[in-house]
Short mmCIF file of C-alpha atoms in Angstrom, two decimals:
data_model
loop_
_atom_site.label_atom_id
_atom_site.label_comp_id
_atom_site.label_asym_id
_atom_site.label_seq_id
_atom_site.Cartn_x
_atom_site.Cartn_y
_atom_site.Cartn_z
CA MET A 2 112.49 98.42 99.28
CA ALA A 3 114.97 96.57 101.46
CA ALA A 4 113.72 96.06 104.99
CA SER A 5 114.07 93.81 108.00
CA VAL A 6 111.61 93.20 110.85
CA ASP A 7 112.22 91.23 114.02
CA SER A 8 109.82 92.68 116.57
CA ALA A 9 106.21 91.49 116.68
CA THR A 10 104.99 94.90 117.68
CA THR A 11 106.95 97.25 115.47
CA ASP A 12 105.29 98.85 112.48
CA ARG A 13 108.43 99.75 110.55
CA PRO A 14 111.45 97.77 109.35
CA ASP A 15 114.66 98.00 111.35
CA ARG A 16 117.00 99.87 109.01
CA PRO A 17 119.69 102.53 109.39
CA ASP A 18 118.02 105.25 107.29
CA ARG A 19 115.15 106.09 109.60
CA PRO A 20 112.17 107.95 108.16
CA GLY A 21 110.30 110.65 109.98
CA ARG A 22 112.47 113.70 109.92
CA PRO A 23 111.06 116.80 111.59
CA GLY A 24 109.03 119.27 109.60
CA ARG A 25 105.55 120.67 109.07
CA PRO A 26 102.72 118.13 108.76
CA SER A 27 101.28 117.48 105.31
CA ALA A 28 97.55 117.74 104.60
CA PRO A 29 95.52 116.70 107.70
CA LEU A 30 93.83 113.32 107.83
CA PRO A 31 90.05 112.98 108.27
CA GLY A 32 89.82 111.16 111.61
CA PRO A 33 92.23 108.54 112.99
CA VAL A 34 95.17 107.56 110.82
CA PRO A 35 94.05 104.60 108.65
CA TRP A 36 95.68 101.18 108.89
CA ILE A 37 97.78 100.61 105.77
CA ALA A 38 99.58 97.30 105.40
CA MET A 39 102.92 97.27 103.57
CA TYR A 40 103.92 94.22 101.53
CA HIS A 41 106.58 93.70 98.91
CA SER A 42 107.27 90.33 97.27
CA VAL A 43 104.95 87.28 97.46
CA GLY A 44 106.76 84.03 96.73
CA ASP A 45 109.67 81.92 97.92
CA CYS A 46 111.21 83.44 101.04
CA SER A 47 114.01 80.91 101.60
CA ASP A 48 116.57 83.53 100.51
CA ASP A 49 115.24 86.79 101.93
CA PRO A 50 117.93 88.87 103.71
CA TYR A 51 115.72 91.96 103.94
CA ARG A 52 112.62 90.02 105.03
CA ILE A 53 110.45 91.61 102.36
CA THR A 54 108.86 88.39 101.13
CA VAL A 55 105.80 86.48 102.28
CA THR A 56 104.76 83.14 100.85
CA PRO A 57 101.35 82.89 99.17
CA GLU A 58 100.32 80.54 101.98
CA ARG A 59 101.15 83.15 104.63
CA LEU A 60 99.45 85.94 102.70
CA GLY A 61 96.33 83.78 102.40
CA ARG A 62 96.25 83.25 106.16
CA GLN A 63 96.71 86.97 106.76
CA LEU A 64 93.84 87.87 104.42
CA ALA A 65 91.70 85.22 106.13
CA TRP A 66 92.57 86.81 109.48
CA LEU A 67 91.37 90.19 108.22
CA ARG A 68 88.07 88.60 107.21
CA ARG A 69 87.63 86.99 110.63
CA ARG A 70 88.16 90.40 112.21
CA GLY A 71 85.45 91.88 110.01
CA LEU A 72 88.02 93.78 107.94
CA ARG A 73 88.54 93.89 104.17
CA GLY A 74 91.57 94.89 102.16
CA VAL A 75 91.18 97.68 99.60
CA SER A 76 93.37 100.13 97.69
CA VAL A 77 94.62 103.26 99.41
CA ALA A 78 92.47 105.39 97.09
CA ASP A 79 89.34 103.44 98.01
CA LEU A 80 90.13 103.61 101.71
CA LEU A 81 90.66 107.37 101.62
CA ALA A 82 87.47 107.86 99.59
CA ALA A 83 85.51 105.88 102.16
CA ARG A 84 87.07 107.84 105.00
CA ALA A 85 86.13 111.10 103.30
CA ARG A 86 82.50 109.91 103.29
CA GLY A 87 82.69 109.10 106.98
CA ASP A 88 82.85 105.33 106.30
CA GLY A 89 85.64 102.80 106.02
CA ARG A 90 86.20 101.74 109.62
CA ASP A 91 86.11 98.11 108.41
CA LEU A 92 88.66 98.70 105.64
CA VAL A 93 92.42 98.16 105.57
CA ALA A 94 94.58 99.37 102.70
CA LEU A 95 96.88 96.74 101.19
CA THR A 96 100.00 98.09 99.49
CA PHE A 97 102.68 96.21 97.56
CA ASP A 98 105.95 98.05 96.91
CA ASP A 99 108.35 97.77 93.97
CA GLY A 100 106.11 95.96 91.47
CA TYR A 101 107.57 92.46 91.51
CA VAL A 102 106.45 89.96 88.86
CA ASP A 103 105.34 87.62 91.64
CA PHE A 104 102.54 90.05 92.48
CA LEU A 105 100.61 88.56 89.56
CA THR A 106 101.33 84.95 90.46
CA GLY A 107 101.53 85.06 94.25
CA ALA A 108 99.33 87.93 95.43
CA LEU A 109 96.66 88.61 92.83
CA PRO A 110 94.94 85.18 92.96
CA LEU A 111 94.60 85.50 96.74
CA LEU A 112 93.34 89.07 96.56
CA ARG A 113 90.65 87.92 94.14
CA ARG A 114 89.77 84.92 96.31
CA TRP A 115 89.24 87.11 99.36
CA ASN A 116 87.57 89.93 97.41
CA CYS A 117 90.31 92.40 98.28
CA GLY A 118 91.65 95.40 96.46
CA ALA A 119 95.21 96.69 96.62
CA THR A 120 97.62 99.41 95.56
CA LEU A 121 100.75 98.42 93.66
CA PHE A 122 103.59 100.97 93.74
CA VAL A 123 105.81 100.52 90.69
CA LEU A 124 109.01 101.97 89.20
CA PRO A 125 108.51 103.14 85.60
CA GLY A 126 112.25 103.68 85.24
CA ARG A 127 112.91 99.97 85.89
CA LEU A 128 110.12 98.25 83.91
CA GLY A 129 111.10 94.66 83.22
CA GLY A 130 114.26 95.05 85.30
CA ASP A 131 115.03 93.83 88.80
CA ASN A 132 115.67 95.06 92.35
CA ALA A 133 119.23 96.21 91.67
CA TRP A 134 119.01 98.62 94.64
CA ASP A 135 119.17 95.68 97.10
CA PRO A 136 122.90 94.88 97.36
CA LEU A 137 122.39 91.56 99.15
CA GLY A 138 119.90 90.26 96.60
CA PRO A 139 118.42 87.93 95.59
CA ARG A 140 117.54 89.46 92.23
CA LYS A 141 113.77 89.58 91.77
CA PRO A 142 112.22 90.48 88.38
CA LEU A 143 109.97 93.52 88.12
CA LEU A 144 106.79 93.85 86.10
CA ASN A 145 106.94 95.24 82.60
CA ALA A 146 104.27 97.48 81.09
CA ALA A 147 102.09 94.51 80.06
CA GLY A 148 102.22 93.11 83.59
CA ILE A 149 101.17 96.43 85.09
CA ARG A 150 98.26 96.64 82.68
CA GLN A 151 97.26 93.10 83.67
CA ALA A 152 97.12 94.17 87.31
CA ILE A 153 94.96 97.15 86.35
CA GLU A 154 92.54 94.85 84.51
CA HIS A 155 91.93 93.11 87.83
CA GLY A 156 91.13 96.35 89.64
CA VAL A 157 94.51 97.03 91.21
CA GLU A 158 95.38 100.69 91.78
CA ILE A 159 98.77 101.70 90.37
CA GLY A 160 100.88 104.29 92.16
CA SER A 161 104.43 105.57 91.71
CA HIS A 162 107.39 104.38 93.76
CA GLY A 163 109.63 106.86 91.97
CA LEU A 164 111.56 106.21 88.79
CA THR A 165 114.43 104.06 90.02
CA HIS A 166 114.10 103.55 93.81
CA VAL A 167 116.43 106.12 95.36
CA ASP A 168 116.31 107.80 98.76
CA LEU A 169 114.61 111.11 97.97
CA THR A 170 115.99 112.80 101.07
CA LYS A 171 119.52 112.44 99.65
CA THR A 172 118.97 113.55 96.05
CA ASP A 173 119.60 116.84 94.28
CA ASP A 174 116.67 118.93 93.06
CA ALA A 175 116.75 117.66 89.47
CA THR A 176 116.74 114.02 90.53
CA LEU A 177 113.99 114.64 93.06
CA LYS A 178 111.77 116.20 90.42
CA ALA A 179 112.43 113.38 87.96
CA GLU A 180 111.76 110.65 90.50
CA VAL A 181 108.50 112.25 91.63
CA ALA A 182 107.00 114.18 88.72
CA GLU A 183 108.37 112.30 85.71
CA SER A 184 107.45 108.95 87.19
CA ARG A 185 103.85 110.11 87.50
CA ALA A 186 103.78 111.35 83.91
CA LEU A 187 105.16 108.06 82.61
CA LEU A 188 102.67 106.02 84.61
CA LYS A 189 99.74 108.14 83.43
CA GLU A 190 100.84 107.47 79.85
CA LEU A 191 101.32 103.75 80.52
CA THR A 192 98.04 103.20 82.38
CA GLY A 193 95.87 105.67 80.50
CA GLY A 194 94.34 106.77 83.79
CA PRO A 195 94.99 108.90 86.87
CA VAL A 196 97.94 108.23 89.16
CA GLU A 197 96.94 109.52 92.59
CA GLY A 198 99.41 107.85 94.92
CA PHE A 199 103.13 107.99 95.59
CA CYS A 200 105.29 105.81 97.83
CA TYR A 201 108.59 107.12 99.22
CA PRO A 202 111.39 104.63 98.46
CA TYR A 203 112.82 103.11 101.66
CA GLY A 204 110.03 104.96 103.49
CA THR A 205 112.32 107.95 104.00
CA VAL A 206 110.66 111.33 103.83
CA ASP A 207 111.38 114.94 104.69
CA GLN A 208 109.60 118.23 104.06
CA ARG A 209 111.42 118.73 100.75
CA ALA A 210 110.20 115.36 99.44
CA VAL A 211 106.66 116.07 100.63
CA GLN A 212 106.70 119.41 98.81
CA ALA A 213 107.88 117.72 95.60
CA VAL A 214 105.03 115.21 95.85
CA ARG A 215 102.54 118.01 96.42
CA GLU A 216 103.81 120.00 93.44
CA ALA A 217 103.64 116.91 91.21
CA GLY A 218 99.91 116.68 91.88
CA TYR A 219 99.62 113.47 93.88
CA ARG A 220 96.58 113.14 96.10
CA TYR A 221 98.32 111.02 98.75
CA ALA A 222 101.69 109.47 99.54
CA CYS A 223 102.82 106.56 101.71
CA ALA A 224 105.87 106.40 103.94
CA ILE A 225 106.62 104.10 106.89
CA ASP A 226 106.83 106.17 110.07
CA PRO A 227 106.87 109.86 109.03
CA GLY A 228 106.54 111.28 112.55
CA THR A 229 105.41 114.91 112.60
CA LEU A 230 104.99 114.85 108.82
CA THR A 231 102.09 112.40 109.09
CA GLY A 232 99.23 113.46 106.81
CA LEU A 233 97.74 112.66 103.42
CA LEU A 234 101.14 113.20 101.78
CA ALA A 235 103.00 111.14 104.39
CA LEU A 236 100.82 108.22 105.47
CA PRO A 237 102.35 105.75 107.94
CA ARG A 238 102.20 102.05 107.15
CA VAL A 239 102.56 98.76 109.01
CA HIS A 240 105.14 96.31 107.65
CA ILE A 241 103.69 92.81 107.22
CA GLY A 242 106.11 89.90 106.82
CA GLN A 243 106.41 86.13 106.76
CA ASN A 244 106.53 85.87 110.56
CA ASP A 245 103.26 87.71 111.06
CA THR A 246 100.90 85.09 112.37
CA ALA A 247 97.36 85.89 113.52
CA TRP A 248 98.64 86.86 116.97
CA ARG A 249 101.32 89.19 115.59
CA MET A 250 98.78 90.75 113.22
CA PHE A 251 96.52 91.41 116.20
CA LEU A 252 99.37 93.04 118.14
CA LYS A 253 100.34 95.23 115.19
CA LEU A 254 96.76 96.39 114.70
CA ARG A 255 96.37 97.19 118.40
CA LEU A 256 99.69 99.03 118.58
CA HIS A 257 98.90 101.04 115.47
CA ARG A 258 95.58 102.15 116.93
CA LEU A 259 97.26 103.15 120.17
CA ARG A 260 100.16 105.00 118.55
CA ARG A 261 98.10 106.65 115.81
CA ARG A 262 95.28 108.11 117.85
CA PRO A 263 94.15 111.51 116.57
CA ALA A 264 95.56 114.53 118.35
CA LYS A 265 93.60 115.81 121.32
CA GLY A 266 90.75 117.93 120.06
CA GLY A 267 91.00 116.44 116.56
CA ALA A 268 88.52 114.34 114.66
CA ALA A 269 87.70 110.97 116.21
#
């Protein structure tokens, strides 16, 4: 996903194709909306026009900050399972979009060091390819099937990011079904296990995309800022980038909690 973030207190990248189109909410959330951190690439960020990369050093400091706050990173599936049990207030979901090769070299060692889980959203239609959807580059290699299986061996949850990374709100019906349903079928075959989560490319979502995700059998889906569609099939996330120091992380957490309070009369 191509994204850019300049504000310390925003929880979505500044991009022209804004998510959050009006529509009916997806499945209700049990209690306050959970905090889900959105990462992409972990490596060299010297050439990073979309600001989607964090260095391993910065990621390590961010995971250390979570620990100091009494928080621990887990997969989205584990966070939702804990929330369903009435637990999980000390958990933060860590998500990594696109499935870059540097997840194995830059992110995974740090996740293991800090005893964190994560969800990796991959593109089965681009296995072993690169991020050709980002016109400004740089080209970053994507995991192949063996790399995805390696992540699974270390306890990483695998979810679908669609087949090829297209804006689902702008596709025809056949493409929408392929990107959502066929990507799940391919990943189930590749991983040999369940594929519960979906991530909307670019974070863009509308009611039609939510319905396609529901029909494909996903348990949850992640967006960026889905507005009135917020629910289990349109979970908001907080973009985390290279500039997010401890103070910026604190501001983002506080703002998320203020903006994502449950509706009056809802579960607390």
